[in-house]
PDB file of C-alpha atoms in Angstrom:
ATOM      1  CA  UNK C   1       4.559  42.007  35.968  1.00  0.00           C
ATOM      2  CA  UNK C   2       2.393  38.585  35.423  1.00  0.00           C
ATOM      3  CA  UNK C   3       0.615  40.522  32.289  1.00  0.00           C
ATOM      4  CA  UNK C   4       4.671  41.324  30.812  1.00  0.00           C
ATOM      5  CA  UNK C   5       5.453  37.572  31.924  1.00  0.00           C
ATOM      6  CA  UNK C   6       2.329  36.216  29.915  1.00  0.00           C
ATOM      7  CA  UNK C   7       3.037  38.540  26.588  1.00  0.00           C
ATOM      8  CA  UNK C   8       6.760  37.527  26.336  1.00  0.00           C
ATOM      9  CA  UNK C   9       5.293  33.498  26.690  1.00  0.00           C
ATOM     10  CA  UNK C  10       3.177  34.434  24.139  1.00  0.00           C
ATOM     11  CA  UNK C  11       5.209  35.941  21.764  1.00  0.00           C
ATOM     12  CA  UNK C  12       7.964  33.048  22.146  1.00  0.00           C
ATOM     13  CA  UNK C  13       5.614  30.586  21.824  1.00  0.00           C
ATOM     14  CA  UNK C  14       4.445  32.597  18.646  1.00  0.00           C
ATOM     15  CA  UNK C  15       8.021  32.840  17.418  1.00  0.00           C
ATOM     16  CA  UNK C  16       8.576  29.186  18.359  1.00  0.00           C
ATOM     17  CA  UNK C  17       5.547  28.049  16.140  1.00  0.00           C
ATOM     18  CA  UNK C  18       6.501  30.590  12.932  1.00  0.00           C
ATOM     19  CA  UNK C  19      10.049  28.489  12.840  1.00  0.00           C
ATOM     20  CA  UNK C  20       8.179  25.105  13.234  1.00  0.00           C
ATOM     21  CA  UNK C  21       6.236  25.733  10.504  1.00  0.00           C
ATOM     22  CA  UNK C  22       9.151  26.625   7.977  1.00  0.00           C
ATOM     23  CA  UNK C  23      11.311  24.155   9.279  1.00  0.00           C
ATOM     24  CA  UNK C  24       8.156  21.616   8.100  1.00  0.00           C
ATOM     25  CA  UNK C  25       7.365  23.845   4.736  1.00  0.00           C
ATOM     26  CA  UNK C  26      11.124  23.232   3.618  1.00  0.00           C
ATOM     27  CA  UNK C  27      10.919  19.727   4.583  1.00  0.00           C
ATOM     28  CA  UNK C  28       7.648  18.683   2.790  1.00  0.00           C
ATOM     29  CA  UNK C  29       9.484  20.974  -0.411  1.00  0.00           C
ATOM     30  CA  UNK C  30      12.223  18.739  -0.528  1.00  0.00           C
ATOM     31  CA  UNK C  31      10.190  15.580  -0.010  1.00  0.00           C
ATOM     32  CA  UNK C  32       7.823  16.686  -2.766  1.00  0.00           C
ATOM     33  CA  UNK C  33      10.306  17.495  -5.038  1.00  0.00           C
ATOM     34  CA  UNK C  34      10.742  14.339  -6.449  1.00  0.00           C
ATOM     35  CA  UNK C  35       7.502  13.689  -7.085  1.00  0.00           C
ATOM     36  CA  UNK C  36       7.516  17.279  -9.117  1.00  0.00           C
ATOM     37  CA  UNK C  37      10.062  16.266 -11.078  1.00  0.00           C
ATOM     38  CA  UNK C  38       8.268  12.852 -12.205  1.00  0.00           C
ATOM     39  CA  UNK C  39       5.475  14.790 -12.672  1.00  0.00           C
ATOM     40  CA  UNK C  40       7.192  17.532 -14.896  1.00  0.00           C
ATOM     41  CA  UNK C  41       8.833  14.507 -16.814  1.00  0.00           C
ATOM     42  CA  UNK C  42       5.582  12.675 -17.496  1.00  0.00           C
ATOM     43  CA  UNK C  43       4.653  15.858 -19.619  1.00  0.00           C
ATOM     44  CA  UNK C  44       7.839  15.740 -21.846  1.00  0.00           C
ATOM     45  CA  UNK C  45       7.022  14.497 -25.032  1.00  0.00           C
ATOM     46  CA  UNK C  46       9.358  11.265 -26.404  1.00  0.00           C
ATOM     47  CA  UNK C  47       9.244  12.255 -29.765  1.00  0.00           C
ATOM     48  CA  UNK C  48      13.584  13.238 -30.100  1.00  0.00           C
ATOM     49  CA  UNK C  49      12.521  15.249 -32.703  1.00  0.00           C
ATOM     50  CA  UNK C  50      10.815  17.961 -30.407  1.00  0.00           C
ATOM     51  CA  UNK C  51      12.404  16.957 -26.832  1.00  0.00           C
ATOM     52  CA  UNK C  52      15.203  14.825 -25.537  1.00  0.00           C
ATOM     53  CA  UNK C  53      12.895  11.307 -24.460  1.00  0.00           C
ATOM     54  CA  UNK C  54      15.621  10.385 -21.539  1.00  0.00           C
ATOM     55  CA  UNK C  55      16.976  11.979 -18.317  1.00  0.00           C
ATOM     56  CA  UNK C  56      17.794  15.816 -18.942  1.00  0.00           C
ATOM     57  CA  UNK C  57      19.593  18.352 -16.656  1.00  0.00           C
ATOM     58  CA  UNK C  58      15.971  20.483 -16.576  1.00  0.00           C
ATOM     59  CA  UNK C  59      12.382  20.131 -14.756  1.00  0.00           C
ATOM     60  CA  UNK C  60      10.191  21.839 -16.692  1.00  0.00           C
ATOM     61  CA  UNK C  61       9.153  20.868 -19.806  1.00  0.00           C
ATOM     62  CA  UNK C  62      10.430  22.606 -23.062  1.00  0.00           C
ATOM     63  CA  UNK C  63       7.476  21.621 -24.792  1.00  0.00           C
ATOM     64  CA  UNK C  64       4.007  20.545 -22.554  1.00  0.00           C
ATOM     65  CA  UNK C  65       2.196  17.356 -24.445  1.00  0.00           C
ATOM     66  CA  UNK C  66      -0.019  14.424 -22.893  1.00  0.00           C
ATOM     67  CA  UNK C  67       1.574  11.679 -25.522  1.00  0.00           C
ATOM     68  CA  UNK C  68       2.772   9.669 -22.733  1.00  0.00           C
ATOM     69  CA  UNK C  69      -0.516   9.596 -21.300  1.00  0.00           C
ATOM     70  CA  UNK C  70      -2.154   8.705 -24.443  1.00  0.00           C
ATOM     71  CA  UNK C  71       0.159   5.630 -25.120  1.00  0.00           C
ATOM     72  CA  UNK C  72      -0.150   4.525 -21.926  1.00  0.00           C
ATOM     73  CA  UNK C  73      -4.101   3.849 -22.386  1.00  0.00           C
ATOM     74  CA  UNK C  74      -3.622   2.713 -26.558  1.00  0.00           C
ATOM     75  CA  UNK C  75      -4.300  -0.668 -26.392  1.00  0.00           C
ATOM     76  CA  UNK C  76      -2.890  -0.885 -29.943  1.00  0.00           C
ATOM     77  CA  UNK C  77       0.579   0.021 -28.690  1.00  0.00           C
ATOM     78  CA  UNK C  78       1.185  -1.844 -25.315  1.00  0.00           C
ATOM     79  CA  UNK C  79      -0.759  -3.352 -22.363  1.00  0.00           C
ATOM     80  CA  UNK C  80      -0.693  -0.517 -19.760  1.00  0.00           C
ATOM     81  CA  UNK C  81      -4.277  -0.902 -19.288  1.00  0.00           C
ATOM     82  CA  UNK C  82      -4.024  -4.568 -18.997  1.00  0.00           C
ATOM     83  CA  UNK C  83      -1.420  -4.071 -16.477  1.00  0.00           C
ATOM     84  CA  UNK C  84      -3.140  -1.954 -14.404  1.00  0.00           C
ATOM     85  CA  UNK C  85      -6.036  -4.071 -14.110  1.00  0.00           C
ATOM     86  CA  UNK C  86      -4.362  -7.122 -13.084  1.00  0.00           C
ATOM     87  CA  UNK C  87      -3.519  -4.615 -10.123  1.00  0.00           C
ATOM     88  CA  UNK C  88      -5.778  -3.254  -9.377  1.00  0.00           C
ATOM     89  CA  UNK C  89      -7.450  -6.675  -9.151  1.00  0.00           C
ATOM     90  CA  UNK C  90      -5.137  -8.388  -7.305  1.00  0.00           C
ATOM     91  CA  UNK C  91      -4.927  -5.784  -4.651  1.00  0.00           C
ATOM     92  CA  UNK C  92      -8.774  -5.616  -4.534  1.00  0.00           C
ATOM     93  CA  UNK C  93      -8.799  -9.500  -3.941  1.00  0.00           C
ATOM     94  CA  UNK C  94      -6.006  -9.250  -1.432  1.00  0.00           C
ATOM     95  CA  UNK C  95      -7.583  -6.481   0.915  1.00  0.00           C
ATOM     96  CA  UNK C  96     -10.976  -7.907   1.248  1.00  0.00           C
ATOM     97  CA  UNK C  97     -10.032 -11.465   2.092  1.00  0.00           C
ATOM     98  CA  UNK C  98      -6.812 -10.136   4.304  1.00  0.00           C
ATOM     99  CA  UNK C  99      -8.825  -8.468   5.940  1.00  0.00           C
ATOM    100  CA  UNK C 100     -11.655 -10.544   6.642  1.00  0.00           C
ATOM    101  CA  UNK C 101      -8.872 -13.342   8.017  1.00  0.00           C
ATOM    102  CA  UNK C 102      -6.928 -10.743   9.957  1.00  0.00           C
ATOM    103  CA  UNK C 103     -10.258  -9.476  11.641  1.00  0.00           C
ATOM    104  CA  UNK C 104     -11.182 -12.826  12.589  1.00  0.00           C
ATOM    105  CA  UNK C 105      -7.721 -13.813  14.029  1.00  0.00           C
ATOM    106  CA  UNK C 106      -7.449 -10.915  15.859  1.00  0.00           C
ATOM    107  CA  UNK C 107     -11.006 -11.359  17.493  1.00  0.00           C
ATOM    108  CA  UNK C 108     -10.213 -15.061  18.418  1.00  0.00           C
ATOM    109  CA  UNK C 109      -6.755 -14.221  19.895  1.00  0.00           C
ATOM    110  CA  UNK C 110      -8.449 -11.125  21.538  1.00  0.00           C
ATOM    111  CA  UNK C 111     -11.307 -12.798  22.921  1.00  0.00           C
ATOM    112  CA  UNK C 112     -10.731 -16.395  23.533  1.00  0.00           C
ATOM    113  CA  UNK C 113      -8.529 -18.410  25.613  1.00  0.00           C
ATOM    114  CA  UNK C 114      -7.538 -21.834  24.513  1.00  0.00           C
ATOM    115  CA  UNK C 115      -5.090 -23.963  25.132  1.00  0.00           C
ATOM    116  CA  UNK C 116      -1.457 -23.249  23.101  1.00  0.00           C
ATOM    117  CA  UNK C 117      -2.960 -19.828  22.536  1.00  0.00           C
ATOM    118  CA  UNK C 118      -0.150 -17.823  23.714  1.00  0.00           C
ATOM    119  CA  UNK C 119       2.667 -20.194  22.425  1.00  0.00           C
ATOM    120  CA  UNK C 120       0.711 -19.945  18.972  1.00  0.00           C
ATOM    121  CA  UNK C 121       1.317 -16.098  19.234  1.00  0.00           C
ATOM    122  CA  UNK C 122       4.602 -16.117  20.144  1.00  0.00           C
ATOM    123  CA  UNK C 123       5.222 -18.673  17.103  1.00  0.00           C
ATOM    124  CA  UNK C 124       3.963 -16.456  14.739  1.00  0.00           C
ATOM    125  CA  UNK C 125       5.672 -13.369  16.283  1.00  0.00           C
ATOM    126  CA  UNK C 126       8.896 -15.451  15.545  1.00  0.00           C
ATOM    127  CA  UNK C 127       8.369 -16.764  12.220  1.00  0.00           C
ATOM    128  CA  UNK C 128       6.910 -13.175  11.140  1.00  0.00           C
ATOM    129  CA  UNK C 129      10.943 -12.042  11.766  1.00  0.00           C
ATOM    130  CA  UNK C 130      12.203 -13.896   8.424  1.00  0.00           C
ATOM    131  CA  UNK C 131      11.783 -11.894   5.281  1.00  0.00           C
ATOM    132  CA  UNK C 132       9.333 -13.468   3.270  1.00  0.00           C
ATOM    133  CA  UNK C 133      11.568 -14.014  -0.306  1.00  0.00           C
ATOM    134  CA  UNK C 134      13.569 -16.828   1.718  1.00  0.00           C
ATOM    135  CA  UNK C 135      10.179 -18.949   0.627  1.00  0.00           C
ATOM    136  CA  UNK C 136      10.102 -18.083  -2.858  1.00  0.00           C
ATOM    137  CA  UNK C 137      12.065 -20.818  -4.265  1.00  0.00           C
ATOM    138  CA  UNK C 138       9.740 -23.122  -2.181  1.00  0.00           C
ATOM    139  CA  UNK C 139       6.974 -20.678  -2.992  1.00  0.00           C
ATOM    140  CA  UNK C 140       7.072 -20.594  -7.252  1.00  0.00           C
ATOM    141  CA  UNK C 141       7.439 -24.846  -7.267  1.00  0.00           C
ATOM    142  CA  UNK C 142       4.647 -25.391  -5.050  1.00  0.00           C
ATOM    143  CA  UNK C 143       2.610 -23.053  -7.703  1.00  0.00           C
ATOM    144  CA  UNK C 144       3.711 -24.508 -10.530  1.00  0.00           C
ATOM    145  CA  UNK C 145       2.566 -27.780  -9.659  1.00  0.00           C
ATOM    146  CA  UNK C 146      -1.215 -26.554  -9.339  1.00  0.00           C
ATOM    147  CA  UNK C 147      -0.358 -24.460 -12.268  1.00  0.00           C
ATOM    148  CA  UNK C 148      -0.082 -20.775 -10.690  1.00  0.00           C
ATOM    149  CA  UNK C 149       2.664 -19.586 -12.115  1.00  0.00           C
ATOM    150  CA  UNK C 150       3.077 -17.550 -15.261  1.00  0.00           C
ATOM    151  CA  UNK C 151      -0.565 -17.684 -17.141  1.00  0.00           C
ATOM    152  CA  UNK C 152      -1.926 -18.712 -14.068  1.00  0.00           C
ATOM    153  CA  UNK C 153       0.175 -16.053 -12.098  1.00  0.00           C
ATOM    154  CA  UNK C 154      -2.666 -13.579 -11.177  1.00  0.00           C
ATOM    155  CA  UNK C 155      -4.889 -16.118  -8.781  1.00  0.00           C
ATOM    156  CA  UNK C 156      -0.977 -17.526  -7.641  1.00  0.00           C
ATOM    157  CA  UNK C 157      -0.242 -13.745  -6.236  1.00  0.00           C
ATOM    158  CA  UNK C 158      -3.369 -13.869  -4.599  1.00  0.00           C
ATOM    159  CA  UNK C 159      -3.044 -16.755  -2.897  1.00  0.00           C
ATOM    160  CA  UNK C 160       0.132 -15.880  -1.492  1.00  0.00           C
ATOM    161  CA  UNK C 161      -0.517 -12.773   0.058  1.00  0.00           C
ATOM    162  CA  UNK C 162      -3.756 -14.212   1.806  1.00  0.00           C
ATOM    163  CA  UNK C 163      -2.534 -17.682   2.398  1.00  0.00           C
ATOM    164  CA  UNK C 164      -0.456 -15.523   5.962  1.00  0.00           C
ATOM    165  CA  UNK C 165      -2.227 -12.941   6.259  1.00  0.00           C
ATOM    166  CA  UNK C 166      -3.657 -13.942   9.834  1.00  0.00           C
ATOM    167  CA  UNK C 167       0.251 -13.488  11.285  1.00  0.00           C
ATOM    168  CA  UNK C 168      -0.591 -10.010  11.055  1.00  0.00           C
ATOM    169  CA  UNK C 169      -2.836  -9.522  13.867  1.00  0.00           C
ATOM    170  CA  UNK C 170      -0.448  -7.986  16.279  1.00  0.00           C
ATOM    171  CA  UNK C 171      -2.268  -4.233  15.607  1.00  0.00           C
ATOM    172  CA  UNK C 172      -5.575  -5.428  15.058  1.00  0.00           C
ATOM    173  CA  UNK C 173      -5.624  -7.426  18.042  1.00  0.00           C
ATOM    174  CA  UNK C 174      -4.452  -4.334  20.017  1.00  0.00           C
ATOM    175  CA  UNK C 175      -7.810  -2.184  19.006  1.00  0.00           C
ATOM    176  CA  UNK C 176      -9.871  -5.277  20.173  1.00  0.00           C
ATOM    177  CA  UNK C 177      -8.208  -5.439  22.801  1.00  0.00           C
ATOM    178  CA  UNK C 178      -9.203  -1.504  23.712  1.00  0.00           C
ATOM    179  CA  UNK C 179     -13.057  -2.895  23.398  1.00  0.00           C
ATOM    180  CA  UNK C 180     -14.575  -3.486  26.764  1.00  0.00           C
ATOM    181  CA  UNK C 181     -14.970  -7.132  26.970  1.00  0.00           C
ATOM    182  CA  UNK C 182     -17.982  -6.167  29.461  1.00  0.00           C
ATOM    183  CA  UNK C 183     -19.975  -5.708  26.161  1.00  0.00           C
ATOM    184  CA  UNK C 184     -19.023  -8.871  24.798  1.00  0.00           C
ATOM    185  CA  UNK C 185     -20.286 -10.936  27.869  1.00  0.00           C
ATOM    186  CA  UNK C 186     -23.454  -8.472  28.479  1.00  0.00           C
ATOM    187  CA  UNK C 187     -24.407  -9.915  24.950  1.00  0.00           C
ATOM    188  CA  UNK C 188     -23.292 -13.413  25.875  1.00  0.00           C
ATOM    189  CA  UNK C 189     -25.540 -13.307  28.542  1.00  0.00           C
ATOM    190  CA  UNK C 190     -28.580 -12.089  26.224  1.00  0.00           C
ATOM    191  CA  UNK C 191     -28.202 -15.089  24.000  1.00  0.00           C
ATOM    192  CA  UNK C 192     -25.709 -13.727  21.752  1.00  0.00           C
ATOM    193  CA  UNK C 193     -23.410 -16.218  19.876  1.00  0.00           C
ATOM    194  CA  UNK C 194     -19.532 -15.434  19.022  1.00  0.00           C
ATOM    195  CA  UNK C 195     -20.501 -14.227  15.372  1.00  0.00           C
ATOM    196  CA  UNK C 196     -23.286 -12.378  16.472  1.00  0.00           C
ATOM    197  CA  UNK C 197     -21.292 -10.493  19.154  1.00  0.00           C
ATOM    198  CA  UNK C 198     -18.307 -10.225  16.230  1.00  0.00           C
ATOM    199  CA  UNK C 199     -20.349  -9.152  13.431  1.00  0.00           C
ATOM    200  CA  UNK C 200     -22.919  -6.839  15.416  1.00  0.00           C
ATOM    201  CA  UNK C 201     -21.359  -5.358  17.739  1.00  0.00           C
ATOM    202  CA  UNK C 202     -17.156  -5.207  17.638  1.00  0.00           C
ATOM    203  CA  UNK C 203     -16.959  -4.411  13.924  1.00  0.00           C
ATOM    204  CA  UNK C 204     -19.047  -1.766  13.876  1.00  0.00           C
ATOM    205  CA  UNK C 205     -16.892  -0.020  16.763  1.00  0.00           C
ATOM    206  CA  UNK C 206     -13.887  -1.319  14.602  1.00  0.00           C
ATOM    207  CA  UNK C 207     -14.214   1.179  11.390  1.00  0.00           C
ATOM    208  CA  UNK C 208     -10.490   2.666  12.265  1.00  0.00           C
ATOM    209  CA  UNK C 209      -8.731  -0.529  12.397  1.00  0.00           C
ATOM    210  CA  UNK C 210     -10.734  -2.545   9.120  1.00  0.00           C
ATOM    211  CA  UNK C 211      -9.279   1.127   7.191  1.00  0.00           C
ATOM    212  CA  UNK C 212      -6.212   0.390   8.272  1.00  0.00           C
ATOM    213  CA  UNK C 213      -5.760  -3.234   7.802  1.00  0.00           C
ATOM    214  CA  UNK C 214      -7.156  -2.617   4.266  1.00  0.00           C
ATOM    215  CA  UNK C 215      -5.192   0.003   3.152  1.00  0.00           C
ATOM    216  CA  UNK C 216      -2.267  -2.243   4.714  1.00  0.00           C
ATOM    217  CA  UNK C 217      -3.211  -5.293   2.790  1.00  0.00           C
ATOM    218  CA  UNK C 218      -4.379  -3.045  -0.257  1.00  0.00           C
ATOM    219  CA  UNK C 219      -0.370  -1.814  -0.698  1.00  0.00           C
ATOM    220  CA  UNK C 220       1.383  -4.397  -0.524  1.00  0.00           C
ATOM    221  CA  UNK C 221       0.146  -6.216  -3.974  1.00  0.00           C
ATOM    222  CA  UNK C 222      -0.172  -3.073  -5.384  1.00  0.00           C
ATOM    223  CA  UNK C 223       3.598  -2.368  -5.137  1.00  0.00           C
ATOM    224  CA  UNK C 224       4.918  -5.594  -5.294  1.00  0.00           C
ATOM    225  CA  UNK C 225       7.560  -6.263  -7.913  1.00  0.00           C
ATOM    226  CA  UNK C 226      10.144  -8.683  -6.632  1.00  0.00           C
ATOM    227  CA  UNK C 227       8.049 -12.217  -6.034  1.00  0.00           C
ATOM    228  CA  UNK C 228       5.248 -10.873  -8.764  1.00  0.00           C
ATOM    229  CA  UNK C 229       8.202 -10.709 -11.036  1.00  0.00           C
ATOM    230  CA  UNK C 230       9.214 -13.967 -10.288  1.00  0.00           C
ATOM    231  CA  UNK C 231       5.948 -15.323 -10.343  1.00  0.00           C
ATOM    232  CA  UNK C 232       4.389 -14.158 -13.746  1.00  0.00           C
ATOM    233  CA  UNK C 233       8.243 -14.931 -15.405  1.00  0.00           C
ATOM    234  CA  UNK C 234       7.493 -14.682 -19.142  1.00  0.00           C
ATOM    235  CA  UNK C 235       3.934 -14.085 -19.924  1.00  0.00           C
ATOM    236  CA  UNK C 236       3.395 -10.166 -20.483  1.00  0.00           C
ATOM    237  CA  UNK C 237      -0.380 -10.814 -19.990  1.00  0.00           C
ATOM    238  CA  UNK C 238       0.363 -11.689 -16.236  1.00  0.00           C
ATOM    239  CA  UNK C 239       2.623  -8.931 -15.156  1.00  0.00           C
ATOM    240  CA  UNK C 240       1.478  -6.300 -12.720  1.00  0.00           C
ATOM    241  CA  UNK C 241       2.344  -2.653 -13.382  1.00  0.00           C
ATOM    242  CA  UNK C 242       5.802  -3.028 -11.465  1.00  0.00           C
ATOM    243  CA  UNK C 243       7.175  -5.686 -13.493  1.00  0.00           C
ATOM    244  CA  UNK C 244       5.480  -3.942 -16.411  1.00  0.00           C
ATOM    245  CA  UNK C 245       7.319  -0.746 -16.372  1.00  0.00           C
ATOM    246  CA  UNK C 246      10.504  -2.199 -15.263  1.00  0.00           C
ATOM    247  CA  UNK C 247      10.733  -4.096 -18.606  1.00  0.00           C
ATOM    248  CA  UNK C 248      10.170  -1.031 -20.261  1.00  0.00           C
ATOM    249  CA  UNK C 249      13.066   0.217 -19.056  1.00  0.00           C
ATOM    250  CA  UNK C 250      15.535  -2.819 -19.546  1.00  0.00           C
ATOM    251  CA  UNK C 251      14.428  -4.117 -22.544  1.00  0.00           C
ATOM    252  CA  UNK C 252      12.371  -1.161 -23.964  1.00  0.00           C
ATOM    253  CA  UNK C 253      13.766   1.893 -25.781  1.00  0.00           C
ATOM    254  CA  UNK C 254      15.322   4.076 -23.262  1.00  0.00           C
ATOM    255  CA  UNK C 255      15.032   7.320 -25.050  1.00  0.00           C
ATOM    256  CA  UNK C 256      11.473   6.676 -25.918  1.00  0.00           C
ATOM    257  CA  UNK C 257      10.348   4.743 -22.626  1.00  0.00           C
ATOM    258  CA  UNK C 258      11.708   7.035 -19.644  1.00  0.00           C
ATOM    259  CA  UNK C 259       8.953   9.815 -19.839  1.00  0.00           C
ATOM    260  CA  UNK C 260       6.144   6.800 -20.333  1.00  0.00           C
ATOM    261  CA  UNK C 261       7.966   5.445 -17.785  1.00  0.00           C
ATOM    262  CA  UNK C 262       7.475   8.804 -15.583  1.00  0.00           C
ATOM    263  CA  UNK C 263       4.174   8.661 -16.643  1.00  0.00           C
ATOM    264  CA  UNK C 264       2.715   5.607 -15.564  1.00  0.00           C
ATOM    265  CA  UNK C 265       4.209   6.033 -12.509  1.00  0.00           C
ATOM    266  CA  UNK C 266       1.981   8.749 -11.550  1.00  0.00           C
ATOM    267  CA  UNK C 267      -1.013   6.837 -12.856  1.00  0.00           C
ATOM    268  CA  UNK C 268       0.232   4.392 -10.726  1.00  0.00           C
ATOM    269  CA  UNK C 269       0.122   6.851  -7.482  1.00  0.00           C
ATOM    270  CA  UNK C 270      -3.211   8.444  -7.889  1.00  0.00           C
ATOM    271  CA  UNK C 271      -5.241   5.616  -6.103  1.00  0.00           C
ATOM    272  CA  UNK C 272      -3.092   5.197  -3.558  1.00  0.00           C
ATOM    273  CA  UNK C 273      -2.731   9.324  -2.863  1.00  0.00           C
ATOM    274  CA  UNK C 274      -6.297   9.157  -2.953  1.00  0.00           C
ATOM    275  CA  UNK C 275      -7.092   7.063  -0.456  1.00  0.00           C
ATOM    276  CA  UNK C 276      -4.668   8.153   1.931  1.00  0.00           C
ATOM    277  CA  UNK C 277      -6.099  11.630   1.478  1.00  0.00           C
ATOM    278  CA  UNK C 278      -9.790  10.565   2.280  1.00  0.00           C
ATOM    279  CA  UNK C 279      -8.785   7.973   5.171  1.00  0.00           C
ATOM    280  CA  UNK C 280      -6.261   9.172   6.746  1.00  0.00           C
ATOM    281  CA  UNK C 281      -8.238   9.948   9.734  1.00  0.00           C
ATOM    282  CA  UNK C 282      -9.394   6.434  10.257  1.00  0.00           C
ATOM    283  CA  UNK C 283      -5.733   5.442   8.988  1.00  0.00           C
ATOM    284  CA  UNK C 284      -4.379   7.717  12.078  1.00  0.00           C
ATOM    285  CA  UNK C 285      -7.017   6.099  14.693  1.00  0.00           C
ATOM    286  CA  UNK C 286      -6.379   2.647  13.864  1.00  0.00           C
ATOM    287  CA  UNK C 287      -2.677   2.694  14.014  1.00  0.00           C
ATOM    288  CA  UNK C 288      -2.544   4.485  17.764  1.00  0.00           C
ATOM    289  CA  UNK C 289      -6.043   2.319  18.799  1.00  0.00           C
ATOM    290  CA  UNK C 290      -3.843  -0.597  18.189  1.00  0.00           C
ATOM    291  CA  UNK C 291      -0.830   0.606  19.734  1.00  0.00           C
ATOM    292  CA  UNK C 292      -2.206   0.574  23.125  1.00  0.00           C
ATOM    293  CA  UNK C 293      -2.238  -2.994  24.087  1.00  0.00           C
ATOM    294  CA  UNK C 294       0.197  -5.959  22.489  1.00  0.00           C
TER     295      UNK C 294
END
């Protein structure tokens, strides 16, 4: 009787796990199939002459060709390369110094008690609630004035995103806060100062959370459009890949744009799918490390 019990557990559980799994295979299809489609698109040539350049009522491609791809990256045609570097650095500059300044917020909050410490956290909780293009009036005079703005929009964007980056220490904080502070004061007690004990001993038990505050830090520049649009108003040297494409598409040809369109968009993706795909573990570790403790 217990053997019949266990093989009809068994076989519901098996039955239970076969529907799970489609129920998730149809789900990631229709999630993906976007993506597909842009990806089938960025393949249609823009010549009219061969293929229709705009939107069509068809995925795949009459007609395969990598034109799109090659006037993305012809200097002589457009700025696409130009576009992507200001982007690239930008959002290199942004997550190494966010989060350097997040790390070392979140240590000193974590670690040390000082007076106003709490009500400074509470502050910053609060003031973290109001969306961030309520400044940007305030933001874009204040940048023209130390000339920021426009030729000087790359450094401006930059600034910016660091200049408040240490408000968002609530998850980092939480993983320190999962680090024994027994360690801390065994190596306080050696001789150990604060950097020493920061730098030697809590980063390198930190590797989940500095992949996730990166990565953080690392997308938000990289798909920013609304305040870098604001910012680099006017000068086509400035513009991130965003605003970039987006003019394409207002002020460009919209027969001949919409497939270069498609394809720079998943030029655009690749570094980002790429590094969720190799750091996703850490990605995964520092996000429930820091859930643990507010």
């Amino acid at each position: 009787m217990a053997n019949n019990n266990q093989g009809s557990m068994k076989r519901k559980r098996a039955v239970g796990n076969v529907i799970g799994y489609i129920v998730l295979i149809l789900i990631s299809l229709i999630w993906l199939f976007p993506y597909f489609g842009l990806l089938m698109a960025s393949f249609r040539s823009f010549d009219a002459s061969v293929e229709y350049g705009g939107m069509v009522d068809y995925i795949i491609p009459h007609t395969f060709s990598l034109d799109n791809y090659r006037f993305l990256f012809d200097t002589t045609q457009n700025n696409y390369t130009r576009w992507y570097l200001n982007t690239l650095i930008i959002s290199l500059c942004v997550a190494v110094l966010n989060t350097l300044n997040v790390l070392c917020v979140s240590y000193a909050l974590s670690r040390m008690r000082f007076k106003g410490r709490t009500l400074l956290m509470r502050f910053w909780l609060i003031l973290g609630m109001f969306p961030g293009f309520l400044t940007m009036i305030c933001l874009y005079f204040l940048l023209k004035q130390v000339g920021l703005t426009q030729a000087g929009a790359i450094p401006g964007l930059i600034l910016v995103s660091v200049a408040s980056s240490g408000m968002g220490y609530y998850v980092c904080k939480g993983y320190f806060d999962t680090i024994p502070k027994a360690l801390d004061e065994a190596a306080r007690i050696d001789g150990a100062s604060r950097a020493r004990v920061f730098l030697t001993m809590t980063i390198p038990m930190s590797k989940p959370i500095i992949i996730y505050t990166a990565l953080v830090a690392f997308m938000g520049p990289w798909c920013d459009y609304v305040f870098a649009s604001y910012i680099a108003f006017g000068h086509d040297k400035s513009y991130n890949v965003a605003v970039a494409m987006q003019r394409w598409m207002v002020v460009g040809d919209y027969q001949g744009y919409f497939t270069r369109f498609c394809a720079g968009g998943i030029v655009v993706a690749i570094p980002v799918t790429l590094l969720f795909m190799f750091l996703q573990k850490y990605y995964v570790e520092g996000v429930t490390g820091g859930a643990v403790k507010g």
